[in-house]
Amino acid sequence: MVHTGAVEWAGYDDVDAREATRANRAWWDANAEEYLSEHGEFLGPADFRWCPEGLREADARLLGEVASRRVLEVGAGAAQCSRWLVGEGAHVLATDVSAGMLARARALDAATGVRVPLVQADARALPLDDACVDVAFTAFGAIPFLPDADRVHAEVARVLRPGGRWVFAVVHPVRWAFPDDPTEEGLTATRSYFDRTPYVEVDAEGEPGYAEFHRTIGDHVREVVAAGLVLDDVVEPEWSPDNEHVWGGWGPVRGRYLPGTAIFRAHRPG
């Protein structure tokens, strides 16, 4: 059943994996325009920010050399990052499960004059040949919204060529122990870091409308390694002193003390 009602309750609870997956897809379809109205200026139409901390790929270069490389964005949303990569000379393909977000991507293509090839696809079943991609990445796409993110890593490992790079940004697992509050109230731990109960929003009928899944640092590492990939680095961006942007639970108050994002960089051996 697809969630269509208002949020009646939100908190941490078990949720049916299939229902949660369907609900998340419907949520992004329904909220794509509102999401970009709120965050579009910060993200830019053709910029590559890894996280609310403001880290840009232009500075971090976590993907390595991209000119003339085949680059895949998983969970691309409106494909802002892919659009920036086109300007860097990459051959980019942007995928997302949400038709609503891809519609916004097409609108940004028209507005910027930069066209990105777009494909609607589940990150766990990419419509690509084996070993056809040089670099794959996602900035908060797919992984937080799936109960079986290990399948995403396995799919990326399949489509990467030997030596290809996989980089993904997620909510820093430490943050799950703290309230989703960017003020001083969000500086006190209220949950166990090891409690993996998903965050879920449900309607009056008890149907899920949105869900996020928690993994510890160790969980992420084990899933990457189990996919046959080699973990090269874990980047924890620091909050820039001149960044006053508040994004949900991210903000300058808490950003001075706690990491908000973890970026994992791995490669397929060979």
PDB file of C-alpha atoms in Angstrom:
ATOM      1  CA  MET A   1       0.000   0.000   0.000  1.00  0.00           C
ATOM      2  CA  VAL A   2       1.333   3.456  -0.916  1.00  0.00           C
ATOM      3  CA  HIS A   3       1.262   6.028   1.849  1.00  0.00           C
ATOM      4  CA  THR A   4      -0.847   9.079   0.993  1.00  0.00           C
ATOM      5  CA  GLY A   5      -1.973  10.458   4.353  1.00  0.00           C
ATOM      6  CA  ALA A   6      -0.497  12.989   6.746  1.00  0.00           C
ATOM      7  CA  VAL A   7       2.072  11.894   9.324  1.00  0.00           C
ATOM      8  CA  GLU A   8       0.285  10.659  12.433  1.00  0.00           C
ATOM      9  CA  TRP A   9       3.363   9.374  14.285  1.00  0.00           C
ATOM     10  CA  ALA A  10       7.111   9.484  13.800  1.00  0.00           C
ATOM     11  CA  GLY A  11       9.789   7.672  15.733  1.00  0.00           C
ATOM     12  CA  TYR A  12      11.848   4.499  15.887  1.00  0.00           C
ATOM     13  CA  ASP A  13      10.044   1.248  15.190  1.00  0.00           C
ATOM     14  CA  ASP A  14      10.287  -1.908  13.131  1.00  0.00           C
ATOM     15  CA  VAL A  15       8.886  -1.563   9.635  1.00  0.00           C
ATOM     16  CA  ASP A  16       8.137  -4.013   6.847  1.00  0.00           C
ATOM     17  CA  ALA A  17      11.020  -3.780   4.395  1.00  0.00           C
ATOM     18  CA  ARG A  18       8.908  -3.892   1.235  1.00  0.00           C
ATOM     19  CA  GLU A  19       6.378  -1.401   2.569  1.00  0.00           C
ATOM     20  CA  ALA A  20       9.166   0.967   3.599  1.00  0.00           C
ATOM     21  CA  THR A  21      10.841   0.749   0.204  1.00  0.00           C
ATOM     22  CA  ARG A  22       7.596   1.498  -1.640  1.00  0.00           C
ATOM     23  CA  ALA A  23       6.772   4.309   0.773  1.00  0.00           C
ATOM     24  CA  ASN A  24      10.151   5.991   0.298  1.00  0.00           C
ATOM     25  CA  ARG A  25       9.783   5.934  -3.462  1.00  0.00           C
ATOM     26  CA  ALA A  26       6.314   7.496  -3.175  1.00  0.00           C
ATOM     27  CA  TRP A  27       7.623  10.084  -0.679  1.00  0.00           C
ATOM     28  CA  TRP A  28      10.327  11.294  -3.046  1.00  0.00           C
ATOM     29  CA  ASP A  29       7.865  11.402  -5.943  1.00  0.00           C
ATOM     30  CA  ALA A  30       5.451  13.526  -3.912  1.00  0.00           C
ATOM     31  CA  ASN A  31       8.013  15.786  -2.257  1.00  0.00           C
ATOM     32  CA  ALA A  32      10.572  16.384  -5.002  1.00  0.00           C
ATOM     33  CA  GLU A  33       9.475  19.947  -5.736  1.00  0.00           C
ATOM     34  CA  GLU A  34       9.212  20.912  -2.059  1.00  0.00           C
ATOM     35  CA  TYR A  35      12.617  19.374  -1.323  1.00  0.00           C
ATOM     36  CA  LEU A  36      14.285  21.409  -4.051  1.00  0.00           C
ATOM     37  CA  SER A  37      12.444  24.569  -3.032  1.00  0.00           C
ATOM     38  CA  GLU A  38      13.985  24.183   0.420  1.00  0.00           C
ATOM     39  CA  HIS A  39      17.474  22.988  -0.508  1.00  0.00           C
ATOM     40  CA  GLY A  40      17.915  23.851  -4.176  1.00  0.00           C
ATOM     41  CA  GLU A  41      19.760  27.119  -3.603  1.00  0.00           C
ATOM     42  CA  PHE A  42      22.318  25.448  -1.330  1.00  0.00           C
ATOM     43  CA  LEU A  43      22.816  22.541  -3.742  1.00  0.00           C
ATOM     44  CA  GLY A  44      22.886  24.687  -6.874  1.00  0.00           C
ATOM     45  CA  PRO A  45      21.580  23.470 -10.245  1.00  0.00           C
ATOM     46  CA  ALA A  46      24.987  22.207 -11.428  1.00  0.00           C
ATOM     47  CA  ASP A  47      27.228  21.990  -8.372  1.00  0.00           C
ATOM     48  CA  PHE A  48      28.628  18.994  -6.485  1.00  0.00           C
ATOM     49  CA  ARG A  49      28.252  19.238  -2.729  1.00  0.00           C
ATOM     50  CA  TRP A  50      28.819  16.018  -0.868  1.00  0.00           C
ATOM     51  CA  CYS A  51      26.964  17.000   2.283  1.00  0.00           C
ATOM     52  CA  PRO A  52      25.345  19.767   4.360  1.00  0.00           C
ATOM     53  CA  GLU A  53      28.799  20.575   5.725  1.00  0.00           C
ATOM     54  CA  GLY A  54      29.385  22.079   2.294  1.00  0.00           C
ATOM     55  CA  LEU A  55      32.282  19.917   1.074  1.00  0.00           C
ATOM     56  CA  ARG A  56      32.561  20.265  -2.705  1.00  0.00           C
ATOM     57  CA  GLU A  57      33.992  17.693  -5.064  1.00  0.00           C
ATOM     58  CA  ALA A  58      35.870  20.548  -6.744  1.00  0.00           C
ATOM     59  CA  ASP A  59      37.962  20.751  -3.561  1.00  0.00           C
ATOM     60  CA  ALA A  60      37.906  17.184  -2.232  1.00  0.00           C
ATOM     61  CA  ARG A  61      38.391  15.286  -5.515  1.00  0.00           C
ATOM     62  CA  LEU A  62      37.191  12.063  -3.940  1.00  0.00           C
ATOM     63  CA  LEU A  63      36.242  10.658  -7.348  1.00  0.00           C
ATOM     64  CA  GLY A  64      39.712  11.173  -8.754  1.00  0.00           C
ATOM     65  CA  GLU A  65      40.197  12.070 -12.397  1.00  0.00           C
ATOM     66  CA  VAL A  66      36.833  12.118 -14.183  1.00  0.00           C
ATOM     67  CA  ALA A  67      37.575  13.665 -17.591  1.00  0.00           C
ATOM     68  CA  SER A  68      36.615  11.166 -20.320  1.00  0.00           C
ATOM     69  CA  ARG A  69      35.652   8.595 -17.661  1.00  0.00           C
ATOM     70  CA  ARG A  70      32.316   6.759 -17.499  1.00  0.00           C
ATOM     71  CA  VAL A  71      30.728   7.933 -14.257  1.00  0.00           C
ATOM     72  CA  LEU A  72      27.542   6.590 -12.664  1.00  0.00           C
ATOM     73  CA  GLU A  73      25.503   8.528 -10.096  1.00  0.00           C
ATOM     74  CA  VAL A  74      23.256   6.307  -7.973  1.00  0.00           C
ATOM     75  CA  GLY A  75      20.261   7.941  -6.292  1.00  0.00           C
ATOM     76  CA  ALA A  76      20.955  11.108  -8.238  1.00  0.00           C
ATOM     77  CA  GLY A  77      17.856  13.074  -7.248  1.00  0.00           C
ATOM     78  CA  ALA A  78      17.792  16.083  -9.563  1.00  0.00           C
ATOM     79  CA  ALA A  79      21.301  15.203 -10.829  1.00  0.00           C
ATOM     80  CA  GLN A  80      23.030  18.385  -9.689  1.00  0.00           C
ATOM     81  CA  CYS A  81      26.287  16.501  -9.092  1.00  0.00           C
ATOM     82  CA  SER A  82      26.139  14.782 -12.470  1.00  0.00           C
ATOM     83  CA  ARG A  83      25.530  18.114 -14.170  1.00  0.00           C
ATOM     84  CA  TRP A  84      28.716  19.472 -12.591  1.00  0.00           C
ATOM     85  CA  LEU A  85      30.621  16.391 -13.738  1.00  0.00           C
ATOM     86  CA  VAL A  86      29.534  16.994 -17.334  1.00  0.00           C
ATOM     87  CA  GLY A  87      31.328  20.311 -17.072  1.00  0.00           C
ATOM     88  CA  GLU A  88      34.440  18.409 -15.958  1.00  0.00           C
ATOM     89  CA  GLY A  89      34.397  16.313 -19.116  1.00  0.00           C
ATOM     90  CA  ALA A  90      32.936  13.111 -17.660  1.00  0.00           C
ATOM     91  CA  HIS A  91      30.552  10.781 -19.492  1.00  0.00           C
ATOM     92  CA  VAL A  92      27.821  10.622 -16.867  1.00  0.00           C
ATOM     93  CA  LEU A  93      24.711   8.528 -16.334  1.00  0.00           C
ATOM     94  CA  ALA A  94      22.365   9.551 -13.491  1.00  0.00           C
ATOM     95  CA  THR A  95      19.943   7.018 -12.012  1.00  0.00           C
ATOM     96  CA  ASP A  96      17.197   7.386  -9.432  1.00  0.00           C
ATOM     97  CA  VAL A  97      14.177   5.331  -8.421  1.00  0.00           C
ATOM     98  CA  SER A  98      11.932   8.403  -8.143  1.00  0.00           C
ATOM     99  CA  ALA A  99      10.131   9.649 -11.240  1.00  0.00           C
ATOM    100  CA  GLY A 100       9.388  12.874  -9.372  1.00  0.00           C
ATOM    101  CA  MET A 101      13.056  13.636  -8.774  1.00  0.00           C
ATOM    102  CA  LEU A 102      13.975  12.774 -12.360  1.00  0.00           C
ATOM    103  CA  ALA A 103      11.292  15.180 -13.567  1.00  0.00           C
ATOM    104  CA  ARG A 104      12.995  17.914 -11.559  1.00  0.00           C
ATOM    105  CA  ALA A 105      16.305  16.836 -13.091  1.00  0.00           C
ATOM    106  CA  ARG A 106      14.903  17.318 -16.592  1.00  0.00           C
ATOM    107  CA  ALA A 107      13.670  20.775 -15.580  1.00  0.00           C
ATOM    108  CA  LEU A 108      17.161  21.699 -14.352  1.00  0.00           C
ATOM    109  CA  ASP A 109      18.651  20.359 -17.589  1.00  0.00           C
ATOM    110  CA  ALA A 110      16.411  22.763 -19.480  1.00  0.00           C
ATOM    111  CA  ALA A 111      17.191  25.674 -17.152  1.00  0.00           C
ATOM    112  CA  THR A 112      20.974  25.198 -17.259  1.00  0.00           C
ATOM    113  CA  GLY A 113      21.383  23.966 -20.825  1.00  0.00           C
ATOM    114  CA  VAL A 114      23.403  21.027 -19.483  1.00  0.00           C
ATOM    115  CA  ARG A 115      21.832  17.682 -20.371  1.00  0.00           C
ATOM    116  CA  VAL A 116      22.476  14.608 -18.262  1.00  0.00           C
ATOM    117  CA  PRO A 117      21.334  11.153 -19.431  1.00  0.00           C
ATOM    118  CA  LEU A 118      18.753   9.986 -16.872  1.00  0.00           C
ATOM    119  CA  VAL A 119      17.504   6.479 -16.129  1.00  0.00           C
ATOM    120  CA  GLN A 120      14.827   5.488 -13.628  1.00  0.00           C
ATOM    121  CA  ALA A 121      16.244   2.485 -11.821  1.00  0.00           C
ATOM    122  CA  ASP A 122      16.380   0.791  -8.448  1.00  0.00           C
ATOM    123  CA  ALA A 123      19.928   1.002  -7.099  1.00  0.00           C
ATOM    124  CA  ARG A 124      19.730  -2.718  -6.281  1.00  0.00           C
ATOM    125  CA  ALA A 125      19.080  -3.678  -9.911  1.00  0.00           C
ATOM    126  CA  LEU A 126      20.994  -1.370 -12.233  1.00  0.00           C
ATOM    127  CA  PRO A 127      20.198  -1.820 -15.956  1.00  0.00           C
ATOM    128  CA  LEU A 128      23.878  -1.841 -16.900  1.00  0.00           C
ATOM    129  CA  ASP A 129      26.373  -4.383 -18.200  1.00  0.00           C
ATOM    130  CA  ASP A 130      29.093  -5.840 -16.032  1.00  0.00           C
ATOM    131  CA  ALA A 131      32.316  -3.840 -15.689  1.00  0.00           C
ATOM    132  CA  CYS A 132      31.114  -0.873 -17.754  1.00  0.00           C
ATOM    133  CA  VAL A 133      31.684   2.009 -15.297  1.00  0.00           C
ATOM    134  CA  ASP A 134      34.923   3.707 -14.240  1.00  0.00           C
ATOM    135  CA  VAL A 135      33.535   5.594 -11.235  1.00  0.00           C
ATOM    136  CA  ALA A 136      30.304   5.322  -9.247  1.00  0.00           C
ATOM    137  CA  PHE A 137      29.074   7.547  -6.453  1.00  0.00           C
ATOM    138  CA  THR A 138      26.102   8.684  -4.424  1.00  0.00           C
ATOM    139  CA  ALA A 139      25.687  11.690  -2.135  1.00  0.00           C
ATOM    140  CA  PHE A 140      23.009  10.579   0.355  1.00  0.00           C
ATOM    141  CA  GLY A 141      21.168   8.622  -2.334  1.00  0.00           C
ATOM    142  CA  ALA A 142      19.578   5.171  -2.012  1.00  0.00           C
ATOM    143  CA  ILE A 143      21.621   3.716   0.868  1.00  0.00           C
ATOM    144  CA  PRO A 144      19.880   5.449   3.818  1.00  0.00           C
ATOM    145  CA  PHE A 145      16.447   4.548   2.467  1.00  0.00           C
ATOM    146  CA  LEU A 146      16.920   0.828   1.878  1.00  0.00           C
ATOM    147  CA  PRO A 147      16.868  -2.013   4.397  1.00  0.00           C
ATOM    148  CA  ASP A 148      19.261  -4.022   2.214  1.00  0.00           C
ATOM    149  CA  ALA A 149      21.967  -1.569   1.178  1.00  0.00           C
ATOM    150  CA  ASP A 150      24.354  -4.494   0.829  1.00  0.00           C
ATOM    151  CA  ARG A 151      22.605  -5.154  -2.498  1.00  0.00           C
ATOM    152  CA  VAL A 152      23.527  -1.652  -3.676  1.00  0.00           C
ATOM    153  CA  HIS A 153      27.207  -2.301  -2.990  1.00  0.00           C
ATOM    154  CA  ALA A 154      26.981  -5.643  -4.776  1.00  0.00           C
ATOM    155  CA  GLU A 155      25.395  -4.017  -7.850  1.00  0.00           C
ATOM    156  CA  VAL A 156      27.982  -1.256  -7.922  1.00  0.00           C
ATOM    157  CA  ALA A 157      30.763  -3.841  -7.636  1.00  0.00           C
ATOM    158  CA  ARG A 158      29.236  -5.688 -10.586  1.00  0.00           C
ATOM    159  CA  VAL A 159      29.095  -2.667 -12.910  1.00  0.00           C
ATOM    160  CA  LEU A 160      32.488  -1.239 -11.927  1.00  0.00           C
ATOM    161  CA  ARG A 161      35.464  -2.135 -14.064  1.00  0.00           C
ATOM    162  CA  PRO A 162      38.504  -3.568 -12.209  1.00  0.00           C
ATOM    163  CA  GLY A 163      40.154  -0.657 -10.452  1.00  0.00           C
ATOM    164  CA  GLY A 164      36.941   1.386 -10.588  1.00  0.00           C
ATOM    165  CA  ARG A 165      36.055   3.620  -7.661  1.00  0.00           C
ATOM    166  CA  TRP A 166      32.901   3.699  -5.484  1.00  0.00           C
ATOM    167  CA  VAL A 167      32.282   6.694  -3.216  1.00  0.00           C
ATOM    168  CA  PHE A 168      29.161   7.138  -1.084  1.00  0.00           C
ATOM    169  CA  ALA A 169      28.074   9.691   1.502  1.00  0.00           C
ATOM    170  CA  VAL A 170      25.656   8.859   4.329  1.00  0.00           C
ATOM    171  CA  VAL A 171      24.498  10.338   7.611  1.00  0.00           C
ATOM    172  CA  HIS A 172      27.363   9.791  10.031  1.00  0.00           C
ATOM    173  CA  PRO A 173      26.328   6.783  12.147  1.00  0.00           C
ATOM    174  CA  VAL A 174      27.235   8.611  15.372  1.00  0.00           C
ATOM    175  CA  ARG A 175      24.411  11.040  14.664  1.00  0.00           C
ATOM    176  CA  TRP A 176      21.807   8.334  15.258  1.00  0.00           C
ATOM    177  CA  ALA A 177      22.520   8.485  18.985  1.00  0.00           C
ATOM    178  CA  PHE A 178      21.447  12.150  19.093  1.00  0.00           C
ATOM    179  CA  PRO A 179      18.133  13.930  18.451  1.00  0.00           C
ATOM    180  CA  ASP A 180      17.636  15.342  14.957  1.00  0.00           C
ATOM    181  CA  ASP A 181      18.035  18.880  16.279  1.00  0.00           C
ATOM    182  CA  PRO A 182      20.653  21.398  15.033  1.00  0.00           C
ATOM    183  CA  THR A 183      20.614  23.405  18.290  1.00  0.00           C
ATOM    184  CA  GLU A 184      22.268  22.792  21.661  1.00  0.00           C
ATOM    185  CA  GLU A 185      19.405  20.390  22.419  1.00  0.00           C
ATOM    186  CA  GLY A 186      20.880  18.049  19.831  1.00  0.00           C
ATOM    187  CA  LEU A 187      24.191  17.686  21.668  1.00  0.00           C
ATOM    188  CA  THR A 188      22.999  15.125  24.226  1.00  0.00           C
ATOM    189  CA  ALA A 189      22.827  11.461  23.256  1.00  0.00           C
ATOM    190  CA  THR A 190      19.360   9.989  23.757  1.00  0.00           C
ATOM    191  CA  ARG A 191      19.648   6.622  21.994  1.00  0.00           C
ATOM    192  CA  SER A 192      22.156   3.824  21.806  1.00  0.00           C
ATOM    193  CA  TYR A 193      24.486   4.065  18.850  1.00  0.00           C
ATOM    194  CA  PHE A 194      24.031   0.309  18.476  1.00  0.00           C
ATOM    195  CA  ASP A 195      20.215   0.448  18.251  1.00  0.00           C
ATOM    196  CA  ARG A 196      19.503  -0.216  14.586  1.00  0.00           C
ATOM    197  CA  THR A 197      15.731   0.274  14.811  1.00  0.00           C
ATOM    198  CA  PRO A 198      14.684   2.287  11.727  1.00  0.00           C
ATOM    199  CA  TYR A 199      13.236   5.784  11.886  1.00  0.00           C
ATOM    200  CA  VAL A 200       9.725   5.652  10.441  1.00  0.00           C
ATOM    201  CA  GLU A 201       6.799   7.989   9.804  1.00  0.00           C
ATOM    202  CA  VAL A 202       3.305   6.470   9.649  1.00  0.00           C
ATOM    203  CA  ASP A 203      -0.189   7.721   8.822  1.00  0.00           C
ATOM    204  CA  ALA A 204      -3.431   7.344  10.763  1.00  0.00           C
ATOM    205  CA  GLU A 205      -3.910   3.834   9.349  1.00  0.00           C
ATOM    206  CA  GLY A 206      -0.480   2.797  10.567  1.00  0.00           C
ATOM    207  CA  GLU A 207       0.980   2.639   7.050  1.00  0.00           C
ATOM    208  CA  PRO A 208       4.600   3.777   6.616  1.00  0.00           C
ATOM    209  CA  GLY A 209       5.130   6.932   4.593  1.00  0.00           C
ATOM    210  CA  TYR A 210       8.883   7.334   5.022  1.00  0.00           C
ATOM    211  CA  ALA A 211      11.728   5.379   6.593  1.00  0.00           C
ATOM    212  CA  GLU A 212      15.476   5.618   7.151  1.00  0.00           C
ATOM    213  CA  PHE A 213      17.757   2.792   8.184  1.00  0.00           C
ATOM    214  CA  HIS A 214      20.676   3.021  10.601  1.00  0.00           C
ATOM    215  CA  ARG A 215      24.006   1.279  10.144  1.00  0.00           C
ATOM    216  CA  THR A 216      27.064   1.606  12.334  1.00  0.00           C
ATOM    217  CA  ILE A 217      30.491   2.371  10.894  1.00  0.00           C
ATOM    218  CA  GLY A 218      31.292  -1.304  11.195  1.00  0.00           C
ATOM    219  CA  ASP A 219      28.102  -2.267   9.347  1.00  0.00           C
ATOM    220  CA  HIS A 220      29.030  -0.044   6.415  1.00  0.00           C
ATOM    221  CA  VAL A 221      32.557  -1.441   6.289  1.00  0.00           C
ATOM    222  CA  ARG A 222      31.365  -5.051   6.406  1.00  0.00           C
ATOM    223  CA  GLU A 223      28.829  -4.452   3.614  1.00  0.00           C
ATOM    224  CA  VAL A 224      31.462  -2.863   1.375  1.00  0.00           C
ATOM    225  CA  VAL A 225      33.945  -5.686   1.982  1.00  0.00           C
ATOM    226  CA  ALA A 226      31.271  -8.373   1.504  1.00  0.00           C
ATOM    227  CA  ALA A 227      30.624  -6.946  -1.980  1.00  0.00           C
ATOM    228  CA  GLY A 228      34.224  -7.710  -2.900  1.00  0.00           C
ATOM    229  CA  LEU A 229      35.358  -4.084  -2.717  1.00  0.00           C
ATOM    230  CA  VAL A 230      38.402  -2.634  -0.992  1.00  0.00           C
ATOM    231  CA  LEU A 231      37.822   0.242   1.422  1.00  0.00           C
ATOM    232  CA  ASP A 232      40.368   3.008   0.885  1.00  0.00           C
ATOM    233  CA  ASP A 233      39.241   5.841   3.147  1.00  0.00           C
ATOM    234  CA  VAL A 234      36.507   7.212   5.385  1.00  0.00           C
ATOM    235  CA  VAL A 235      36.161  10.998   5.199  1.00  0.00           C
ATOM    236  CA  GLU A 236      34.399  12.922   7.991  1.00  0.00           C
ATOM    237  CA  PRO A 237      33.934  16.496   6.710  1.00  0.00           C
ATOM    238  CA  GLU A 238      34.336  19.232   9.282  1.00  0.00           C
ATOM    239  CA  TRP A 239      31.865  22.088   9.452  1.00  0.00           C
ATOM    240  CA  SER A 240      33.159  25.147   7.626  1.00  0.00           C
ATOM    241  CA  PRO A 241      33.262  28.240   9.904  1.00  0.00           C
ATOM    242  CA  ASP A 242      31.569  30.363   7.218  1.00  0.00           C
ATOM    243  CA  ASN A 243      28.722  27.885   6.616  1.00  0.00           C
ATOM    244  CA  GLU A 244      25.591  29.162   8.397  1.00  0.00           C
ATOM    245  CA  HIS A 245      23.188  26.917   6.485  1.00  0.00           C
ATOM    246  CA  VAL A 246      20.841  24.774   8.593  1.00  0.00           C
ATOM    247  CA  TRP A 247      19.590  21.571   6.978  1.00  0.00           C
ATOM    248  CA  GLY A 248      17.358  19.485   9.221  1.00  0.00           C
ATOM    249  CA  GLY A 249      19.580  18.281  12.054  1.00  0.00           C
ATOM    250  CA  TRP A 250      22.709  19.757  10.439  1.00  0.00           C
ATOM    251  CA  GLY A 251      23.839  23.230  11.396  1.00  0.00           C
ATOM    252  CA  PRO A 252      26.805  25.262  12.626  1.00  0.00           C
ATOM    253  CA  VAL A 253      26.017  24.812  16.346  1.00  0.00           C
ATOM    254  CA  ARG A 254      26.190  21.047  16.343  1.00  0.00           C
ATOM    255  CA  GLY A 255      28.603  20.886  13.424  1.00  0.00           C
ATOM    256  CA  ARG A 256      31.359  22.341  15.606  1.00  0.00           C
ATOM    257  CA  TYR A 257      31.190  19.317  17.912  1.00  0.00           C
ATOM    258  CA  LEU A 258      29.773  16.303  16.070  1.00  0.00           C
ATOM    259  CA  PRO A 259      30.330  14.793  12.623  1.00  0.00           C
ATOM    260  CA  GLY A 260      27.215  14.812  10.479  1.00  0.00           C
ATOM    261  CA  THR A 261      28.426  12.977   7.390  1.00  0.00           C
ATOM    262  CA  ALA A 262      30.625   9.991   6.608  1.00  0.00           C
ATOM    263  CA  ILE A 263      31.969   9.503   3.092  1.00  0.00           C
ATOM    264  CA  PHE A 264      33.334   6.057   2.221  1.00  0.00           C
ATOM    265  CA  ARG A 265      35.764   5.626  -0.662  1.00  0.00           C
ATOM    266  CA  ALA A 266      36.352   2.141  -2.052  1.00  0.00           C
ATOM    267  CA  HIS A 267      37.470   0.423  -5.247  1.00  0.00           C
ATOM    268  CA  ARG A 268      36.997  -2.845  -7.098  1.00  0.00           C
ATOM    269  CA  PRO A 269      40.287  -4.751  -7.041  1.00  0.00           C
ATOM    270  CA  GLY A 270      41.924  -5.982 -10.175  1.00  0.00           C
TER     271      GLY A 270
END
